[in-house]
Every structure is written in C-alpha cells, then in structure tokens.
Short mmCIF file of N, CA, C and O in Angstrom, two decimals:
data_model
loop_
_atom_site.label_atom_id
_atom_site.label_comp_id
_atom_site.label_asym_id
_atom_site.label_seq_id
_atom_site.Cartn_x
_atom_site.Cartn_y
_atom_site.Cartn_z
N MET F 1 61.52 169.76 107.34
CA MET F 1 61.55 170.12 108.74
C MET F 1 61.50 168.86 109.59
O MET F 1 62.22 168.75 110.57
N GLY F 2 60.67 167.88 109.24
CA GLY F 2 60.56 166.65 110.01
C GLY F 2 61.88 165.89 110.04
O GLY F 2 62.27 165.35 111.07
N ASP F 3 62.59 165.82 108.90
CA ASP F 3 63.88 165.14 108.86
C ASP F 3 64.90 165.85 109.74
O ASP F 3 65.70 165.22 110.41
N ALA F 4 64.89 167.18 109.73
CA ALA F 4 65.81 167.95 110.56
C ALA F 4 65.54 167.69 112.05
O ALA F 4 66.48 167.57 112.84
N MET F 5 64.27 167.60 112.42
CA MET F 5 63.92 167.31 113.82
C MET F 5 64.38 165.92 114.21
O MET F 5 64.92 165.72 115.29
N ALA F 6 64.17 164.94 113.34
CA ALA F 6 64.59 163.57 113.62
C ALA F 6 66.10 163.49 113.74
O ALA F 6 66.63 162.81 114.62
N LEU F 7 66.84 164.19 112.86
CA LEU F 7 68.30 164.20 112.90
C LEU F 7 68.78 164.84 114.19
O LEU F 7 69.66 164.31 114.86
N SER F 8 68.19 165.95 114.59
CA SER F 8 68.57 166.62 115.83
C SER F 8 68.31 165.72 117.02
O SER F 8 69.14 165.61 117.93
N SER F 9 67.16 165.04 117.03
CA SER F 9 66.82 164.12 118.12
C SER F 9 67.79 162.96 118.17
O SER F 9 68.24 162.55 119.23
N SER F 10 68.15 162.43 117.01
CA SER F 10 69.08 161.30 116.92
C SER F 10 70.46 161.72 117.42
O SER F 10 71.12 160.99 118.16
N ASN F 11 70.93 162.92 117.03
CA ASN F 11 72.23 163.41 117.47
C ASN F 11 72.28 163.60 118.97
O ASN F 11 73.26 163.22 119.62
N SER F 12 71.23 164.19 119.56
CA SER F 12 71.23 164.41 121.00
C SER F 12 71.11 163.09 121.76
O SER F 12 71.69 162.93 122.82
N LYS F 13 70.38 162.13 121.20
CA LYS F 13 70.26 160.80 121.82
C LYS F 13 71.63 160.13 121.87
O LYS F 13 72.02 159.58 122.89
N THR F 14 72.38 160.21 120.78
CA THR F 14 73.70 159.60 120.73
C THR F 14 74.65 160.30 121.70
O THR F 14 75.40 159.65 122.42
N ALA F 15 74.60 161.63 121.74
CA ALA F 15 75.47 162.38 122.65
C ALA F 15 75.21 161.99 124.10
O ALA F 15 76.14 161.85 124.89
N GLU F 16 73.95 161.78 124.44
CA GLU F 16 73.59 161.43 125.81
C GLU F 16 73.97 159.99 126.16
O GLU F 16 74.42 159.72 127.26
N LEU F 17 73.81 159.07 125.22
CA LEU F 17 74.01 157.65 125.50
C LEU F 17 75.43 157.15 125.29
O LEU F 17 75.87 156.23 125.97
N ASP F 18 76.17 157.72 124.33
CA ASP F 18 77.51 157.21 124.02
C ASP F 18 78.36 158.30 123.39
O ASP F 18 78.33 158.49 122.17
N ALA F 19 79.12 158.99 124.22
CA ALA F 19 79.93 160.12 123.74
C ALA F 19 80.95 159.73 122.67
O ALA F 19 81.11 160.46 121.69
N PRO F 20 81.67 158.58 122.79
CA PRO F 20 82.62 158.23 121.73
C PRO F 20 81.94 158.01 120.37
O PRO F 20 82.46 158.45 119.34
N LEU F 21 80.78 157.35 120.35
CA LEU F 21 80.05 157.17 119.09
C LEU F 21 79.62 158.51 118.53
O LEU F 21 79.71 158.77 117.32
N HIS F 22 79.15 159.39 119.40
CA HIS F 22 78.70 160.72 118.98
C HIS F 22 79.86 161.49 118.35
O HIS F 22 79.69 162.16 117.33
N ALA F 23 81.06 161.38 118.94
CA ALA F 23 82.23 162.10 118.44
C ALA F 23 82.58 161.68 117.01
O ALA F 23 83.11 162.49 116.24
N LEU F 24 82.27 160.44 116.65
CA LEU F 24 82.55 159.96 115.29
C LEU F 24 81.43 160.30 114.30
O LEU F 24 81.56 160.06 113.11
N GLY F 25 80.30 160.81 114.82
CA GLY F 25 79.17 161.15 113.95
C GLY F 25 78.12 160.07 113.87
O GLY F 25 77.19 160.16 113.08
N PHE F 26 78.23 159.03 114.71
CA PHE F 26 77.24 157.96 114.71
C PHE F 26 75.92 158.50 115.25
O PHE F 26 75.91 159.29 116.18
N GLU F 27 74.81 158.06 114.68
CA GLU F 27 73.48 158.48 115.10
C GLU F 27 72.68 157.28 115.56
O GLU F 27 72.37 156.39 114.76
N ILE F 28 72.35 157.22 116.85
CA ILE F 28 71.51 156.16 117.37
C ILE F 28 70.07 156.44 116.95
O ILE F 28 69.59 157.56 117.09
N GLU F 29 69.40 155.42 116.43
CA GLU F 29 68.03 155.60 115.97
C GLU F 29 67.02 154.88 116.85
O GLU F 29 66.07 155.48 117.31
N GLU F 30 67.20 153.60 117.07
CA GLU F 30 66.24 152.80 117.85
C GLU F 30 66.93 152.30 119.12
O GLU F 30 68.02 151.77 119.06
N VAL F 31 66.25 152.47 120.25
CA VAL F 31 66.80 152.07 121.54
C VAL F 31 65.78 151.21 122.27
O VAL F 31 64.72 151.68 122.65
N SER F 32 66.08 149.91 122.43
CA SER F 32 65.22 149.03 123.19
C SER F 32 66.05 147.82 123.63
O SER F 32 67.10 147.55 123.05
N PRO F 33 65.58 147.06 124.62
CA PRO F 33 66.32 145.87 125.04
C PRO F 33 66.39 144.81 123.94
O PRO F 33 67.28 143.97 123.95
N SER F 34 65.47 144.86 122.99
CA SER F 34 65.43 143.84 121.94
C SER F 34 66.04 144.28 120.61
O SER F 34 66.21 143.47 119.70
N ARG F 35 66.40 145.57 120.50
CA ARG F 35 66.96 146.04 119.23
C ARG F 35 67.56 147.43 119.41
O ARG F 35 66.90 148.33 119.89
N MET F 36 68.81 147.56 118.98
CA MET F 36 69.50 148.85 118.95
C MET F 36 69.91 149.10 117.51
O MET F 36 70.49 148.22 116.87
N THR F 37 69.60 150.27 116.97
CA THR F 37 69.99 150.57 115.60
C THR F 37 70.57 151.98 115.51
O THR F 37 70.33 152.82 116.39
N GLY F 38 71.32 152.20 114.45
CA GLY F 38 71.89 153.51 114.20
C GLY F 38 72.60 153.53 112.87
O GLY F 38 72.63 152.53 112.16
N ARG F 39 73.20 154.67 112.55
CA ARG F 39 73.89 154.81 111.27
C ARG F 39 75.10 155.70 111.42
O ARG F 39 75.17 156.54 112.31
N LEU F 40 76.05 155.48 110.53
CA LEU F 40 77.26 156.28 110.47
C LEU F 40 77.59 156.57 109.02
O LEU F 40 77.68 155.64 108.21
N VAL F 41 77.73 157.84 108.69
CA VAL F 41 78.26 158.21 107.38
C VAL F 41 79.78 158.20 107.55
O VAL F 41 80.32 158.86 108.43
N VAL F 42 80.46 157.41 106.73
CA VAL F 42 81.91 157.28 106.83
C VAL F 42 82.56 158.59 106.39
O VAL F 42 82.33 159.06 105.28
N THR F 43 83.33 159.18 107.29
CA THR F 43 84.02 160.44 107.05
C THR F 43 85.53 160.23 107.20
O THR F 43 85.96 159.19 107.71
N PRO F 44 86.34 161.20 106.80
CA PRO F 44 87.79 161.04 106.93
C PRO F 44 88.27 160.79 108.37
O PRO F 44 89.32 160.20 108.57
N ILE F 45 87.48 161.18 109.36
CA ILE F 45 87.89 160.97 110.75
C ILE F 45 87.81 159.51 111.19
O ILE F 45 88.44 159.12 112.17
N CYS F 46 87.07 158.68 110.48
CA CYS F 46 86.89 157.29 110.93
C CYS F 46 87.43 156.26 109.93
O CYS F 46 86.99 155.12 109.93
N VAL F 47 88.41 156.67 109.12
CA VAL F 47 89.00 155.72 108.18
C VAL F 47 90.47 155.48 108.51
O VAL F 47 91.11 156.28 109.18
N GLN F 48 90.99 154.37 108.03
CA GLN F 48 92.41 154.07 108.16
C GLN F 48 93.16 154.75 107.02
O GLN F 48 92.53 155.37 106.15
N PRO F 49 94.48 154.68 106.99
CA PRO F 49 95.24 155.38 105.94
C PRO F 49 94.84 154.99 104.51
O PRO F 49 95.05 155.77 103.59
N PHE F 50 94.23 153.82 104.31
CA PHE F 50 93.82 153.41 102.97
C PHE F 50 92.45 153.95 102.60
O PHE F 50 91.86 153.53 101.60
N LYS F 51 91.90 154.84 103.43
CA LYS F 51 90.63 155.53 103.17
C LYS F 51 89.41 154.61 103.21
O LYS F 51 88.42 154.86 102.53
N VAL F 52 89.48 153.53 104.00
CA VAL F 52 88.32 152.68 104.25
C VAL F 52 88.05 152.68 105.75
O VAL F 52 88.95 152.97 106.55
N LEU F 53 86.83 152.36 106.12
CA LEU F 53 86.43 152.39 107.52
C LEU F 53 87.41 151.60 108.39
O LEU F 53 87.74 150.45 108.10
N HIS F 54 87.86 152.20 109.44
CA HIS F 54 88.79 151.58 110.39
C HIS F 54 88.05 150.48 111.15
O HIS F 54 86.93 150.68 111.62
N GLY F 55 88.66 149.30 111.26
CA GLY F 55 88.04 148.19 111.99
C GLY F 55 87.74 148.52 113.43
O GLY F 55 86.79 148.01 114.01
N GLY F 56 88.54 149.38 114.03
CA GLY F 56 88.29 149.79 115.41
C GLY F 56 87.00 150.57 115.55
O GLY F 56 86.33 150.51 116.58
N VAL F 57 86.61 151.29 114.51
CA VAL F 57 85.34 152.02 114.52
C VAL F 57 84.19 151.01 114.50
O VAL F 57 83.21 151.16 115.23
N SER F 58 84.33 149.97 113.69
CA SER F 58 83.31 148.90 113.67
C SER F 58 83.18 148.28 115.05
O SER F 58 82.07 148.03 115.53
N ALA F 59 84.31 148.02 115.70
CA ALA F 59 84.30 147.43 117.04
C ALA F 59 83.65 148.38 118.05
O ALA F 59 82.88 147.95 118.92
N LEU F 60 83.94 149.67 117.93
CA LEU F 60 83.36 150.66 118.83
C LEU F 60 81.83 150.69 118.69
O LEU F 60 81.11 150.74 119.69
N ILE F 61 81.34 150.64 117.46
CA ILE F 61 79.89 150.64 117.22
C ILE F 61 79.27 149.37 117.80
O ILE F 61 78.26 149.42 118.50
N ALA F 62 79.88 148.21 117.51
CA ALA F 62 79.36 146.94 118.04
C ALA F 62 79.33 146.96 119.55
O ALA F 62 78.34 146.59 120.18
N GLU F 63 80.41 147.38 120.16
CA GLU F 63 80.52 147.45 121.62
C GLU F 63 79.47 148.39 122.20
O GLU F 63 78.78 148.07 123.17
N GLY F 64 79.33 149.57 121.60
CA GLY F 64 78.40 150.56 122.11
C GLY F 64 76.95 150.09 122.04
O GLY F 64 76.22 150.16 123.04
N LEU F 65 76.52 149.62 120.87
CA LEU F 65 75.13 149.19 120.73
C LEU F 65 74.82 147.98 121.59
O LEU F 65 73.79 147.92 122.27
N ALA F 66 75.71 146.98 121.58
CA ALA F 66 75.46 145.77 122.38
C ALA F 66 75.48 146.10 123.87
O ALA F 66 74.69 145.54 124.63
N SER F 67 76.36 146.99 124.30
CA SER F 67 76.41 147.38 125.71
C SER F 67 75.11 148.02 126.16
O SER F 67 74.57 147.70 127.23
N MET F 68 74.58 148.93 125.34
CA MET F 68 73.32 149.59 125.69
C MET F 68 72.17 148.59 125.72
O MET F 68 71.35 148.61 126.64
N GLY F 69 72.10 147.72 124.74
CA GLY F 69 71.05 146.70 124.70
C GLY F 69 71.14 145.75 125.88
O GLY F 69 70.14 145.42 126.51
N ALA F 70 72.37 145.31 126.20
CA ALA F 70 72.57 144.40 127.33
C ALA F 70 72.21 145.06 128.65
O ALA F 70 71.61 144.44 129.53
N HIS F 71 72.55 146.33 128.79
CA HIS F 71 72.23 147.07 130.01
C HIS F 71 70.71 147.14 130.22
O HIS F 71 70.21 146.88 131.32
N MET F 72 69.98 147.43 129.16
CA MET F 72 68.52 147.49 129.27
C MET F 72 67.92 146.11 129.51
O MET F 72 67.05 145.94 130.36
N ALA F 73 68.41 145.10 128.77
CA ALA F 73 67.87 143.74 128.90
C ALA F 73 68.15 143.15 130.28
O ALA F 73 67.41 142.28 130.73
N SER F 74 69.18 143.64 130.97
CA SER F 74 69.52 143.13 132.30
C SER F 74 68.70 143.78 133.40
O SER F 74 68.90 143.49 134.57
N GLY F 75 67.80 144.66 133.02
CA GLY F 75 67.04 145.40 134.02
C GLY F 75 67.82 146.59 134.54
O GLY F 75 67.66 147.03 135.66
N TYR F 76 68.71 147.13 133.71
CA TYR F 76 69.56 148.29 134.02
C TYR F 76 70.60 147.98 135.09
O TYR F 76 70.99 148.85 135.85
N ASN F 77 71.06 146.74 135.12
CA ASN F 77 72.18 146.37 135.99
C ASN F 77 73.48 146.63 135.25
O ASN F 77 73.50 146.75 134.03
N ARG F 78 74.57 146.65 135.99
CA ARG F 78 75.89 146.81 135.38
C ARG F 78 76.20 145.55 134.59
O ARG F 78 75.99 144.44 135.05
N VAL F 79 76.72 145.73 133.38
CA VAL F 79 77.13 144.60 132.54
C VAL F 79 78.58 144.82 132.13
O VAL F 79 79.07 145.94 132.10
N ALA F 80 79.27 143.74 131.84
CA ALA F 80 80.66 143.81 131.39
C ALA F 80 80.85 142.84 130.24
O ALA F 80 80.36 141.71 130.28
N GLY F 81 81.56 143.27 129.23
CA GLY F 81 81.80 142.43 128.07
C GLY F 81 82.77 141.30 128.36
O GLY F 81 83.68 141.44 129.16
N MET F 82 82.53 140.16 127.70
CA MET F 82 83.41 139.00 127.84
C MET F 82 84.23 138.78 126.57
O MET F 82 85.38 138.36 126.63
N GLN F 83 83.62 139.02 125.42
CA GLN F 83 84.29 138.71 124.16
C GLN F 83 83.68 139.53 123.03
O GLN F 83 82.48 139.75 123.00
N LEU F 84 84.52 139.98 122.13
CA LEU F 84 84.08 140.70 120.93
C LEU F 84 84.79 140.06 119.74
O LEU F 84 86.01 139.97 119.72
N SER F 85 84.02 139.60 118.77
CA SER F 85 84.58 138.96 117.58
C SER F 85 84.00 139.65 116.35
O SER F 85 82.78 139.78 116.24
N ILE F 86 84.87 140.10 115.45
CA ILE F 86 84.42 140.87 114.29
C ILE F 86 85.00 140.29 113.01
O ILE F 86 86.19 139.98 112.95
N SER F 87 84.16 140.15 111.99
CA SER F 87 84.59 139.76 110.65
C SER F 87 84.10 140.82 109.68
O SER F 87 82.93 141.19 109.70
N HIS F 88 84.99 141.33 108.84
CA HIS F 88 84.61 142.32 107.84
C HIS F 88 84.58 141.64 106.47
O HIS F 88 85.59 141.11 106.02
N PHE F 89 83.43 141.67 105.82
CA PHE F 89 83.27 141.03 104.52
C PHE F 89 83.31 142.02 103.37
O PHE F 89 83.44 141.63 102.22
N ARG F 90 83.18 143.28 103.66
CA ARG F 90 83.20 144.32 102.63
C ARG F 90 83.69 145.60 103.27
O ARG F 90 83.35 145.91 104.40
N SER F 91 84.48 146.36 102.52
CA SER F 91 84.98 147.63 103.06
C SER F 91 83.94 148.73 102.85
O SER F 91 83.05 148.61 102.01
N ALA F 92 84.07 149.78 103.61
CA ALA F 92 83.23 150.96 103.47
C ALA F 92 84.15 152.16 103.27
O ALA F 92 85.11 152.33 104.03
N ALA F 93 83.88 152.96 102.26
CA ALA F 93 84.73 154.10 101.92
C ALA F 93 84.09 155.40 102.40
O ALA F 93 82.91 155.43 102.78
N VAL F 94 84.85 156.47 102.35
CA VAL F 94 84.34 157.79 102.71
C VAL F 94 83.09 158.06 101.88
O VAL F 94 83.08 157.85 100.67
N GLY F 95 82.02 158.49 102.54
CA GLY F 95 80.76 158.78 101.88
C GLY F 95 79.74 157.66 101.99
O GLY F 95 78.55 157.89 101.82
N ASP F 96 80.20 156.44 102.26
CA ASP F 96 79.27 155.32 102.46
C ASP F 96 78.54 155.50 103.78
O ASP F 96 79.03 156.13 104.71
N THR F 97 77.35 154.93 103.89
CA THR F 97 76.58 154.95 105.13
C THR F 97 76.49 153.54 105.67
O THR F 97 76.08 152.62 104.97
N ILE F 98 76.89 153.38 106.90
CA ILE F 98 76.82 152.11 107.60
C ILE F 98 75.55 152.11 108.44
O ILE F 98 75.34 153.00 109.25
N LEU F 99 74.70 151.12 108.23
CA LEU F 99 73.49 150.95 109.03
C LEU F 99 73.77 149.83 110.03
O LEU F 99 74.05 148.71 109.62
N ALA F 100 73.70 150.13 111.30
CA ALA F 100 74.07 149.17 112.33
C ALA F 100 72.85 148.69 113.11
O ALA F 100 71.94 149.48 113.38
N ARG F 101 72.87 147.39 113.47
CA ARG F 101 71.77 146.81 114.24
C ARG F 101 72.35 145.77 115.19
O ARG F 101 73.12 144.91 114.78
N ALA F 102 71.99 145.87 116.46
CA ALA F 102 72.39 144.88 117.45
C ALA F 102 71.14 144.30 118.08
O ALA F 102 70.25 145.04 118.52
N VAL F 103 71.05 142.96 118.10
CA VAL F 103 69.91 142.27 118.71
C VAL F 103 70.43 141.14 119.59
O VAL F 103 71.43 140.51 119.26
N PRO F 104 69.75 140.90 120.72
CA PRO F 104 70.19 139.79 121.57
C PRO F 104 69.84 138.45 120.94
O PRO F 104 68.76 138.30 120.36
N VAL F 105 70.76 137.51 121.02
CA VAL F 105 70.47 136.15 120.57
C VAL F 105 70.35 135.21 121.76
O VAL F 105 69.83 134.11 121.63
N HIS F 106 70.80 135.68 122.93
CA HIS F 106 70.66 134.91 124.17
C HIS F 106 70.66 135.89 125.33
O HIS F 106 71.55 136.73 125.44
N ILE F 107 69.63 135.80 126.17
CA ILE F 107 69.59 136.57 127.41
C ILE F 107 69.34 135.58 128.54
O ILE F 107 68.23 135.07 128.68
N GLY F 108 70.39 135.28 129.28
CA GLY F 108 70.29 134.34 130.39
C GLY F 108 70.35 135.06 131.72
O GLY F 108 70.36 136.29 131.78
N ARG F 109 70.44 134.26 132.80
CA ARG F 109 70.52 134.87 134.13
C ARG F 109 71.84 135.59 134.35
O ARG F 109 71.88 136.62 135.03
N SER F 110 72.93 135.06 133.79
CA SER F 110 74.23 135.68 134.03
C SER F 110 75.01 136.02 132.76
O SER F 110 76.04 136.67 132.84
N THR F 111 74.54 135.61 131.60
CA THR F 111 75.22 135.96 130.35
C THR F 111 74.21 136.37 129.28
O THR F 111 73.05 136.00 129.34
N GLN F 112 74.71 137.16 128.34
CA GLN F 112 73.95 137.55 127.17
C GLN F 112 74.87 137.48 125.97
O GLN F 112 76.08 137.65 126.10
N ALA F 113 74.31 137.26 124.81
CA ALA F 113 75.06 137.35 123.56
C ALA F 113 74.23 138.20 122.59
O ALA F 113 73.02 138.01 122.49
N HIS F 114 74.90 139.14 121.95
CA HIS F 114 74.23 140.02 120.99
C HIS F 114 74.85 139.83 119.63
O HIS F 114 76.06 139.65 119.50
N HIS F 115 74.04 139.88 118.59
CA HIS F 115 74.51 139.79 117.22
C HIS F 115 74.40 141.18 116.61
O HIS F 115 73.39 141.86 116.75
N TYR F 116 75.44 141.60 115.95
CA TYR F 116 75.53 142.94 115.39
C TYR F 116 75.81 142.83 113.90
O TYR F 116 76.69 142.09 113.48
N ARG F 117 75.05 143.54 113.10
CA ARG F 117 75.25 143.54 111.64
C ARG F 117 75.31 144.96 111.13
O ARG F 117 74.64 145.84 111.65
N THR F 118 76.10 145.14 110.08
CA THR F 118 76.22 146.46 109.48
C THR F 118 76.05 146.39 107.97
O THR F 118 77.03 146.33 107.24
N PRO F 119 74.81 146.40 107.48
CA PRO F 119 74.64 146.52 106.03
C PRO F 119 75.22 147.86 105.57
O PRO F 119 75.21 148.83 106.32
N LEU F 120 75.70 147.90 104.37
CA LEU F 120 76.35 149.07 103.83
C LEU F 120 75.49 149.71 102.75
O LEU F 120 74.95 149.03 101.89
N HIS F 121 75.35 151.02 102.80
CA HIS F 121 74.68 151.77 101.75
C HIS F 121 75.72 152.60 101.03
O HIS F 121 76.55 153.24 101.66
N ARG F 122 75.68 152.59 99.73
CA ARG F 122 76.58 153.43 98.93
C ARG F 122 75.74 154.34 98.04
O ARG F 122 74.70 153.93 97.54
N LEU F 123 76.22 155.55 97.85
CA LEU F 123 75.56 156.44 96.90
C LEU F 123 76.04 156.08 95.51
O LEU F 123 77.23 156.02 95.26
N ALA F 124 75.12 155.81 94.63
CA ALA F 124 75.48 155.46 93.25
C ALA F 124 74.53 156.17 92.31
O ALA F 124 73.32 156.01 92.39
N SER F 125 75.05 156.97 91.42
CA SER F 125 74.24 157.69 90.42
C SER F 125 73.10 158.46 91.09
O SER F 125 71.95 158.38 90.66
N ALA F 126 73.43 159.18 92.15
CA ALA F 126 72.49 160.05 92.86
C ALA F 126 71.34 159.31 93.53
O ALA F 126 70.36 159.89 93.92
N LYS F 127 71.44 157.99 93.66
CA LYS F 127 70.43 157.27 94.42
C LYS F 127 71.13 156.19 95.25
O LYS F 127 72.18 155.70 94.88
N GLN F 128 70.54 155.83 96.38
CA GLN F 128 71.16 154.83 97.24
C GLN F 128 70.76 153.44 96.81
O GLN F 128 69.64 153.20 96.40
N ARG F 129 71.72 152.51 96.92
CA ARG F 129 71.42 151.10 96.71
C ARG F 129 72.01 150.35 97.89
O ARG F 129 72.98 150.76 98.48
N MET F 130 71.40 149.24 98.22
CA MET F 130 71.85 148.46 99.37
C MET F 130 72.82 147.39 98.91
O MET F 130 72.58 146.72 97.92
N VAL F 131 73.89 147.22 99.64
CA VAL F 131 74.84 146.15 99.40
C VAL F 131 74.57 145.10 100.46
O VAL F 131 74.63 145.38 101.66
N HIS F 132 74.25 143.89 100.07
CA HIS F 132 73.82 142.85 101.01
C HIS F 132 74.96 141.94 101.45
O HIS F 132 74.83 140.73 101.47
N GLU F 133 76.08 142.50 101.80
CA GLU F 133 77.19 141.71 102.34
C GLU F 133 77.61 142.36 103.64
O GLU F 133 78.61 143.06 103.70
N PRO F 134 76.85 142.14 104.72
CA PRO F 134 77.12 142.83 105.98
C PRO F 134 78.32 142.23 106.70
O PRO F 134 78.72 141.11 106.46
N ALA F 135 78.85 143.02 107.60
CA ALA F 135 79.85 142.52 108.53
C ALA F 135 79.09 141.91 109.70
O ALA F 135 78.01 142.37 110.08
N ASP F 136 79.60 140.86 110.26
CA ASP F 136 78.99 140.21 111.42
C ASP F 136 79.86 140.42 112.64
O ASP F 136 81.07 140.30 112.57
N HIS F 137 79.22 140.73 113.75
CA HIS F 137 79.92 140.96 114.99
C HIS F 137 79.15 140.26 116.10
O HIS F 137 77.93 140.31 116.13
N HIS F 138 79.84 139.61 116.99
CA HIS F 138 79.20 138.93 118.11
C HIS F 138 79.79 139.49 119.40
O HIS F 138 80.99 139.66 119.52
N ARG F 139 78.94 139.71 120.39
CA ARG F 139 79.38 140.26 121.67
C ARG F 139 78.73 139.45 122.78
O ARG F 139 77.53 139.25 122.76
N SER F 140 79.50 139.00 123.74
CA SER F 140 78.98 138.25 124.87
C SER F 140 79.12 139.07 126.14
O SER F 140 80.08 139.81 126.30
N TRP F 141 78.17 138.91 127.05
CA TRP F 141 78.13 139.74 128.27
C TRP F 141 77.92 138.87 129.49
O TRP F 141 77.30 137.83 129.43
N THR F 142 78.37 139.36 130.63
CA THR F 142 78.05 138.75 131.93
C THR F 142 77.41 139.79 132.80
O THR F 142 77.57 140.95 132.61
#
C-alpha cells in the first residue's frame, strides 16, 4: 500500500509540474533547488525504431529537470535555457529503468549550469542490477 501511495503521489507530481514528461511515463521523485530526481521505465512509446531510448527523450528529461531546478534556485523567476549538450554512453532498451538526477553546478546572478546524469537499471534474472555508465547532460540557464 505504501508503494502504491508513493507511486500515485509521484505520478500526480509529474502531471502537475511537467505534462510532457508525465505523458511519457516519467515520475518525478525529489523536487528541490539543489536536486531534482525521477525515473522512467523505457516503454515502446519512448524508443526509436531500433527499440532503444530515443535521444530526444533524454533531452526532454534533462531539460525538464534542469528547468524546474533552475526556476526554484532563481527564487521562482522566469528562466530560459542557453545550451543543452548530451552524450549517450550506453543505450537503454524497452523495460530498462532510467534514474535521472539534475543538480546545479553553478548558480550565479544571471546564469546557472546544471549537471544531469541518468544511471541505468536493467532487470536481470528477476533482480535489478545497476549499470555504472551514465549519460551526462549539461544545461546552462540565464
């Protein structure tokens, strides 16, 4: 029952904060100016024709989490992105779980930079194991 309540809370939090992420099934877990986290189970709706996670979905997650963190860190002022750079070091297939985390690496008077990582979880032999080759994403804000 506790897990179901947490899942319901996470789903409604995502729906309220970022409709495009919610539409893909992303679940926001932690919301603060110093750390944004969430997870996505890779489904057929978010893969490219080769059945691996679409890079645009990775960019959407990075953009969404960093935008929310930057908005809070700015004192809830309007923020606008300057640059998004993404490197994928490992693919994620249908059924994999992407754990996403965005943290600020610089919060200045007029710019911010956030670092975004996505460790990958795969189901293997009915138990989860962590793959330690995350994708790195950097987002700068004004």
